[in-house]
PDB file of C-alpha atoms in Angstrom:
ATOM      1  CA  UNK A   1      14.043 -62.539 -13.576  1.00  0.00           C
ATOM      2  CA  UNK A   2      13.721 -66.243 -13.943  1.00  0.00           C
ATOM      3  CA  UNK A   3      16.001 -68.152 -11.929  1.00  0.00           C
ATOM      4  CA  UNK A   4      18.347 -71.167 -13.767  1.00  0.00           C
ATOM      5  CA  UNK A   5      18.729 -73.162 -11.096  1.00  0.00           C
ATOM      6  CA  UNK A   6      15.061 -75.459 -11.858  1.00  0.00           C
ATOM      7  CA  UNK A   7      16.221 -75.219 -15.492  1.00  0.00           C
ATOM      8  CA  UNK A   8      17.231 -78.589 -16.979  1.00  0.00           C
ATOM      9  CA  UNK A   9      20.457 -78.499 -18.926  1.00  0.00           C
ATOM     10  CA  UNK A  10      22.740 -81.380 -20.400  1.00  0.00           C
ATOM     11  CA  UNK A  11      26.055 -81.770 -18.550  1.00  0.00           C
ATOM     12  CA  UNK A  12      28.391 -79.985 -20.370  1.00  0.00           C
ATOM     13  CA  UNK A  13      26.295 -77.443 -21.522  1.00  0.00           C
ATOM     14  CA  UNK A  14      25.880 -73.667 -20.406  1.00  0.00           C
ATOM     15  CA  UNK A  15      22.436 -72.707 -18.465  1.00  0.00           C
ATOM     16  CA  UNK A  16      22.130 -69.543 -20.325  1.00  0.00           C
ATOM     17  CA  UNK A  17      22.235 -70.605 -23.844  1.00  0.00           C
ATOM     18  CA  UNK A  18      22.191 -74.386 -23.912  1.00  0.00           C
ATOM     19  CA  UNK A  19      25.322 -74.456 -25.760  1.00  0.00           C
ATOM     20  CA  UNK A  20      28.188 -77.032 -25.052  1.00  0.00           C
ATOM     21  CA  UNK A  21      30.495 -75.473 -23.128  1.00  0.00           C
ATOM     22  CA  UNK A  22      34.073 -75.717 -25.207  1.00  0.00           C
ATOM     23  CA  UNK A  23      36.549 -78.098 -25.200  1.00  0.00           C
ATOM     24  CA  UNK A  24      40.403 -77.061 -24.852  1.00  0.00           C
ATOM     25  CA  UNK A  25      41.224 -78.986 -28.145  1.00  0.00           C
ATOM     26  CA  UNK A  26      38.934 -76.495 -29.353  1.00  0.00           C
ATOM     27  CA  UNK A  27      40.693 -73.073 -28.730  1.00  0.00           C
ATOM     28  CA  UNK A  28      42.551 -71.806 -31.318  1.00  0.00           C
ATOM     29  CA  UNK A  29      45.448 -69.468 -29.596  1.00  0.00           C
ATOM     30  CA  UNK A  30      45.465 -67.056 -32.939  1.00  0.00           C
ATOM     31  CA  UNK A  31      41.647 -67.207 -33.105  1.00  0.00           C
ATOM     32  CA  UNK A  32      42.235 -66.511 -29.211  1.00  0.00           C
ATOM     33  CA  UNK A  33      44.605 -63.580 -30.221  1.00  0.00           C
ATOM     34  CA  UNK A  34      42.763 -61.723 -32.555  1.00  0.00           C
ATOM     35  CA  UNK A  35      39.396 -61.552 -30.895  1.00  0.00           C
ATOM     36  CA  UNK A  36      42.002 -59.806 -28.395  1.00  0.00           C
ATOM     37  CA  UNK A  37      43.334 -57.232 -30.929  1.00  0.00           C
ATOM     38  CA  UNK A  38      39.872 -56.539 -32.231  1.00  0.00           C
ATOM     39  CA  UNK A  39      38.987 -55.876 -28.631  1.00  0.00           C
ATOM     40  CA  UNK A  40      41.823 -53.616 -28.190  1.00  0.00           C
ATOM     41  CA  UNK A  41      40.977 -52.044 -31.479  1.00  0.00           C
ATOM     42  CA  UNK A  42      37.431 -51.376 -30.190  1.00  0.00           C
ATOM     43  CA  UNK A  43      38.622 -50.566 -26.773  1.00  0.00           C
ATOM     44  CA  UNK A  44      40.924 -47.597 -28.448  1.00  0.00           C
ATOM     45  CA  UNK A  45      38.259 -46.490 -30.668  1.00  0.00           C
ATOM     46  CA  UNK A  46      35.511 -46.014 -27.887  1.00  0.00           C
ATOM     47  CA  UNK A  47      38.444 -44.077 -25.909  1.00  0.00           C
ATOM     48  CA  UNK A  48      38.944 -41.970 -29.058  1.00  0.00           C
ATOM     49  CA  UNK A  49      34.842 -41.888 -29.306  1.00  0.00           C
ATOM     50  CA  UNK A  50      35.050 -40.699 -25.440  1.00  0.00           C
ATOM     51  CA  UNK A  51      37.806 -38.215 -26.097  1.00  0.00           C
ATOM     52  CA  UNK A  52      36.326 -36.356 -28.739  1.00  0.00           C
ATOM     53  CA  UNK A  53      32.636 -36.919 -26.828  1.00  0.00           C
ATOM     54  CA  UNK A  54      34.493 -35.512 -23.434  1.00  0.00           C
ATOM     55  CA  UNK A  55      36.375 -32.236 -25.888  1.00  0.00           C
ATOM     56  CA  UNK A  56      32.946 -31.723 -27.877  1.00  0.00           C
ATOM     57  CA  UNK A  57      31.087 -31.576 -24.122  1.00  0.00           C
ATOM     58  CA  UNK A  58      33.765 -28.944 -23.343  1.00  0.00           C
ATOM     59  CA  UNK A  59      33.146 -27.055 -26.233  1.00  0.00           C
ATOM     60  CA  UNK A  60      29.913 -27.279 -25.757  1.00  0.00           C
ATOM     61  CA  UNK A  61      29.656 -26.229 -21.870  1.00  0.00           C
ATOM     62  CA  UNK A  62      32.050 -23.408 -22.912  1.00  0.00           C
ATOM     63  CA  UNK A  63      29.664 -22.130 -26.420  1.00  0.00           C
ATOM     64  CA  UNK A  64      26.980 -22.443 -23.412  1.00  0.00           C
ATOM     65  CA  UNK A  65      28.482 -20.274 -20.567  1.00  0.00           C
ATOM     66  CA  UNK A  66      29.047 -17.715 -23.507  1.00  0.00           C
ATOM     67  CA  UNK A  67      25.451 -17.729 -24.648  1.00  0.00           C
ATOM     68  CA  UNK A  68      24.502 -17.432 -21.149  1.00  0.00           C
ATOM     69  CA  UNK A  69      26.716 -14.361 -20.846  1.00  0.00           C
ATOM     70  CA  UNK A  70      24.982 -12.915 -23.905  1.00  0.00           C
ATOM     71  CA  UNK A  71      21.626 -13.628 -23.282  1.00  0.00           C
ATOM     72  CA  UNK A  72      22.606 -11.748 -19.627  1.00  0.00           C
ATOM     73  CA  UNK A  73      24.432  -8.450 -21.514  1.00  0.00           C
ATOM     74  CA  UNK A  74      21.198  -8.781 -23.781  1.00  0.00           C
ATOM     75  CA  UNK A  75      18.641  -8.797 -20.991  1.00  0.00           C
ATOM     76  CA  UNK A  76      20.618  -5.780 -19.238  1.00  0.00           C
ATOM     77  CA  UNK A  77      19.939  -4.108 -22.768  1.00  0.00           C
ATOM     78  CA  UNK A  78      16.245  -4.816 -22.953  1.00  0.00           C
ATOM     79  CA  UNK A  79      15.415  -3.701 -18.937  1.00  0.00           C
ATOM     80  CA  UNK A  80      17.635  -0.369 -20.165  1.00  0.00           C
ATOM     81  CA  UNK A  81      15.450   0.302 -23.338  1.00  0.00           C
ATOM     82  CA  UNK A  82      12.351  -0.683 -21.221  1.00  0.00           C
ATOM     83  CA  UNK A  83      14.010   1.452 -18.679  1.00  0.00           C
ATOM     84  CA  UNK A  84      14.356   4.697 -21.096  1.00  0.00           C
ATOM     85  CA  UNK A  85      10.663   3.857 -23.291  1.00  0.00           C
ATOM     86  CA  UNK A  86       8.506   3.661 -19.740  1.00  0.00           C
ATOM     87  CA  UNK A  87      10.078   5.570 -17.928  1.00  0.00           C
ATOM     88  CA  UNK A  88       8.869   8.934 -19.732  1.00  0.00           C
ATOM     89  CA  UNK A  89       5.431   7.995 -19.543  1.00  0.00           C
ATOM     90  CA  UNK A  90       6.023   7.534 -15.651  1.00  0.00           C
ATOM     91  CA  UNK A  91       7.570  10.881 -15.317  1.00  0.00           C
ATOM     92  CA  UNK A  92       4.214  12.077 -17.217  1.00  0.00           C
ATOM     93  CA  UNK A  93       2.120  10.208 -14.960  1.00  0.00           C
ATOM     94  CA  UNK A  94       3.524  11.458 -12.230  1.00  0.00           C
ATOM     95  CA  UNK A  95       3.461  15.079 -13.247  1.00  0.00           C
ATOM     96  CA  UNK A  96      -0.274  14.405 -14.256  1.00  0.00           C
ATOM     97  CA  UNK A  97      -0.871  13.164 -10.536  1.00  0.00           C
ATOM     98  CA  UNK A  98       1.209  16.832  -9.223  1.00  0.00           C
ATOM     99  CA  UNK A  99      -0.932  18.563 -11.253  1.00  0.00           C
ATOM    100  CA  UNK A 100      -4.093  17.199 -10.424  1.00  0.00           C
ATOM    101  CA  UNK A 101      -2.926  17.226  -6.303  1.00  0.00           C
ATOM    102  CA  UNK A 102      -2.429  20.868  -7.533  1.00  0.00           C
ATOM    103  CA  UNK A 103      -5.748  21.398  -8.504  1.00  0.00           C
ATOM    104  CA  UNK A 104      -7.218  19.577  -5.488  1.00  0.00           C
ATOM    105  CA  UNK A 105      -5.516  21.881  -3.424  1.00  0.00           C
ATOM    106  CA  UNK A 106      -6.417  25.199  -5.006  1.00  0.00           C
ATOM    107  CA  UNK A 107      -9.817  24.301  -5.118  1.00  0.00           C
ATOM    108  CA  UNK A 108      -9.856  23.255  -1.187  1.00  0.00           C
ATOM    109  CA  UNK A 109      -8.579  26.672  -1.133  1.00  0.00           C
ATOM    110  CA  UNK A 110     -10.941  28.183  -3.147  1.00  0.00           C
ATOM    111  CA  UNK A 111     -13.701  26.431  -1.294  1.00  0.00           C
ATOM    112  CA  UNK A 112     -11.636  27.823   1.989  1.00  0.00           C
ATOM    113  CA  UNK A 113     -11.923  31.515   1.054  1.00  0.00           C
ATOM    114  CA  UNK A 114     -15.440  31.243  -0.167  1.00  0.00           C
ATOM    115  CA  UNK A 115     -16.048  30.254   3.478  1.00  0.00           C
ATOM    116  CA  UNK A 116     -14.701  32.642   5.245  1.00  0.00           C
ATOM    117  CA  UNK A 117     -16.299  35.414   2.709  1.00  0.00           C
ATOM    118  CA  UNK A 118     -19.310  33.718   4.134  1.00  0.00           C
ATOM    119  CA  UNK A 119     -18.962  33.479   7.383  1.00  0.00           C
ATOM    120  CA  UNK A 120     -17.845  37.190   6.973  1.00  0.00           C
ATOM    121  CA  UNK A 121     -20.775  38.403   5.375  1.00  0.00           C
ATOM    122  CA  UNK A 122     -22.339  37.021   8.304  1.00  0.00           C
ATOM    123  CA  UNK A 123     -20.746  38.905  10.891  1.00  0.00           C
ATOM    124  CA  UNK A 124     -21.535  41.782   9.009  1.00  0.00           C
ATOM    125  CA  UNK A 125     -24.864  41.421   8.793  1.00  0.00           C
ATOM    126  CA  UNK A 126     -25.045  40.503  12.489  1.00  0.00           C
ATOM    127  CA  UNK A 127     -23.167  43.582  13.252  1.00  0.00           C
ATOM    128  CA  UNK A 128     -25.937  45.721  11.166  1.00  0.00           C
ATOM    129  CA  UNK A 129     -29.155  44.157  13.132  1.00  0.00           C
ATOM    130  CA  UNK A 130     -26.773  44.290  16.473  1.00  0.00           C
ATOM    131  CA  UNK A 131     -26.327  48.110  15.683  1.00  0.00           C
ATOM    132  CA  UNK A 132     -30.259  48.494  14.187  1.00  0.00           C
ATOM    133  CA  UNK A 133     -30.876  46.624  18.258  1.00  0.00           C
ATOM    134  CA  UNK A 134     -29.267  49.022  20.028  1.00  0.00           C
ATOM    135  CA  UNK A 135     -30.530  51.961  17.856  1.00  0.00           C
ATOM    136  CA  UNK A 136     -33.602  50.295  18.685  1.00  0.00           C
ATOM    137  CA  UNK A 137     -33.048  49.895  22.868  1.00  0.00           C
ATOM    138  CA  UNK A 138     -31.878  53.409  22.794  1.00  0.00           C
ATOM    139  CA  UNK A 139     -35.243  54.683  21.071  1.00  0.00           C
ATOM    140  CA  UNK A 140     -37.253  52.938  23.255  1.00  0.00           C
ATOM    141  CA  UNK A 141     -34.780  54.015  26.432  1.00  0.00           C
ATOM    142  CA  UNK A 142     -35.913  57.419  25.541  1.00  0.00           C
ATOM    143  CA  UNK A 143     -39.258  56.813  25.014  1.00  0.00           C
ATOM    144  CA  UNK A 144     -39.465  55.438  28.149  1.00  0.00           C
ATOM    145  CA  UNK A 145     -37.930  58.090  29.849  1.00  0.00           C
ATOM    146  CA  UNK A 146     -39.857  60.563  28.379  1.00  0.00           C
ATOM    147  CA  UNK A 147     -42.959  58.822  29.571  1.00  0.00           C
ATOM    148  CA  UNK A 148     -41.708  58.251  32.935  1.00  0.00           C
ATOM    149  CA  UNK A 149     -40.792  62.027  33.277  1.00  0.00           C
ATOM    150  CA  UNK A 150     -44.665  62.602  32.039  1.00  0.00           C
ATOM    151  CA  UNK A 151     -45.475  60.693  34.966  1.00  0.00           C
ATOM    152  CA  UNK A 152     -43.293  62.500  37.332  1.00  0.00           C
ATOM    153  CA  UNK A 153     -43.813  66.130  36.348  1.00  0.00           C
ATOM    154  CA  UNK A 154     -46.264  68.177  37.893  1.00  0.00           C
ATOM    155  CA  UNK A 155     -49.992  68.411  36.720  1.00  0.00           C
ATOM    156  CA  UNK A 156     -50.946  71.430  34.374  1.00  0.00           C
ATOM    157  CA  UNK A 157     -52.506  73.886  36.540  1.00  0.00           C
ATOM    158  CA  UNK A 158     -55.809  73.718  35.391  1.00  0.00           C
ATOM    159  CA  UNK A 159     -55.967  70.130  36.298  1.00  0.00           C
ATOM    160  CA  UNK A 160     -57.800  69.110  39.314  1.00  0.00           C
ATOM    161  CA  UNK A 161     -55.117  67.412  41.834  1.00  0.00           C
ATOM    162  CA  UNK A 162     -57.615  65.143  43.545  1.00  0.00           C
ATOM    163  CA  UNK A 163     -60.424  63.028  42.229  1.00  0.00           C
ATOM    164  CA  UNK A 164     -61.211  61.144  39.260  1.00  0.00           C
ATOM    165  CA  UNK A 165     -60.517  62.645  35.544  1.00  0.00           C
ATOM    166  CA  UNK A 166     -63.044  63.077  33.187  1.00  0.00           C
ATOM    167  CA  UNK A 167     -62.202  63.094  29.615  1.00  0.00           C
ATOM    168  CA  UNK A 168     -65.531  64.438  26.644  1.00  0.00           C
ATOM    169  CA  UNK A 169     -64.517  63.329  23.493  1.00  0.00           C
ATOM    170  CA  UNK A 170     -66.692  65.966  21.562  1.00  0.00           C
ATOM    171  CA  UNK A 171     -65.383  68.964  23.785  1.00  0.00           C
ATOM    172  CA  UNK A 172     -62.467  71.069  23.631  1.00  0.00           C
ATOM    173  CA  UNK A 173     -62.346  71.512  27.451  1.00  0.00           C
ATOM    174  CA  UNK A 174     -59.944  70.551  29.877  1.00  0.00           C
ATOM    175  CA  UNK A 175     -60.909  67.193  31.483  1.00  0.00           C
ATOM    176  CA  UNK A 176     -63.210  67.654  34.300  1.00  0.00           C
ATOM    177  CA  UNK A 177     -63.144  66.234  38.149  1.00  0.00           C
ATOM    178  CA  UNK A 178     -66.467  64.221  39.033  1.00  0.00           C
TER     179      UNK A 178
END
């Protein structure tokens, strides 16, 4: 803003618009009176203007907070039908994830008994050479002890009892003392 005050003006004059400021000869009291009436006028018609402006904002805020109720009842309807059109193909995803936990589980069970049908397989296989061992130990047991009661039973009597044994391969005789 530009300040007045440096402004040169006539005496008698306004700063603003540089008019001459009126004289009281000039002022007509009906002139005087019906800028006032067409004031009032305009004062009642911008209160009229502000009435029906205030009572058209009413409406207005009221048509609003009943849209807003709609658009509310209408998004309640949409998540519902969203609700009731996904929520079937969630129940199938689900059962598709039971079933398939289903099938992990037999199978781990499955894989469970083939183990054990192993491991017992195993056993009895390690039964069978445990059994073939002992067959085996008791075999030789007896061989042993038949050799050891060779050993301990008395010479034939047509064996020398002292001396060294000689054995001819290409003669039927009884081994021979030397």
């Amino acid at each position: 803003m530009q300040s007045l005050a440096a402004r040169p003006v006539e005496d008698g004059h306004c700063r603003v618009c540089l008019q001459p400021d009126p004289v009281e000869a000039d002022i007509d009291p009906a002139a005087i009176e019906e800028t006032r009436t067409a004031l009032r006028h305009q004062l009642e018609d911008a209160q009229r203007i502000q009435q029906a402006d205030e009572e058209h904002l009413q409406t207005a805020q009221e048509r609003s907070q009943q849209l807003s109720f709609a658009i509310s009842s209408l998004r309640r309807e949409l998540d519902a039908r969203t609700r009731d059109a996904v929520a079937p193909r969630f129940d199938a995803s689900s059962r598709v994830a039971a079933l398939k936990a289903g099938i992990d589980a037999t199978t781990q069970l499955r894989e469970s008994w083939a183990r054990v049908r192993a491991i017992d397989a195993d056993i009895r296989s390690i039964k069978a050479e445990r059994r073939q061992i002992n067959r085996d130990i008791k075999e030789k047991s007896e061989q042993l002890k038949a050799s050891r009661s060779l050993l301990r039973d008395p010479l034939p009597p047509w064996a020398p009892t002292r001396g060294f044994l000689s054995f001819r391969r290409d003669s039927a005789a009884p081994p021979t003392v030397m």
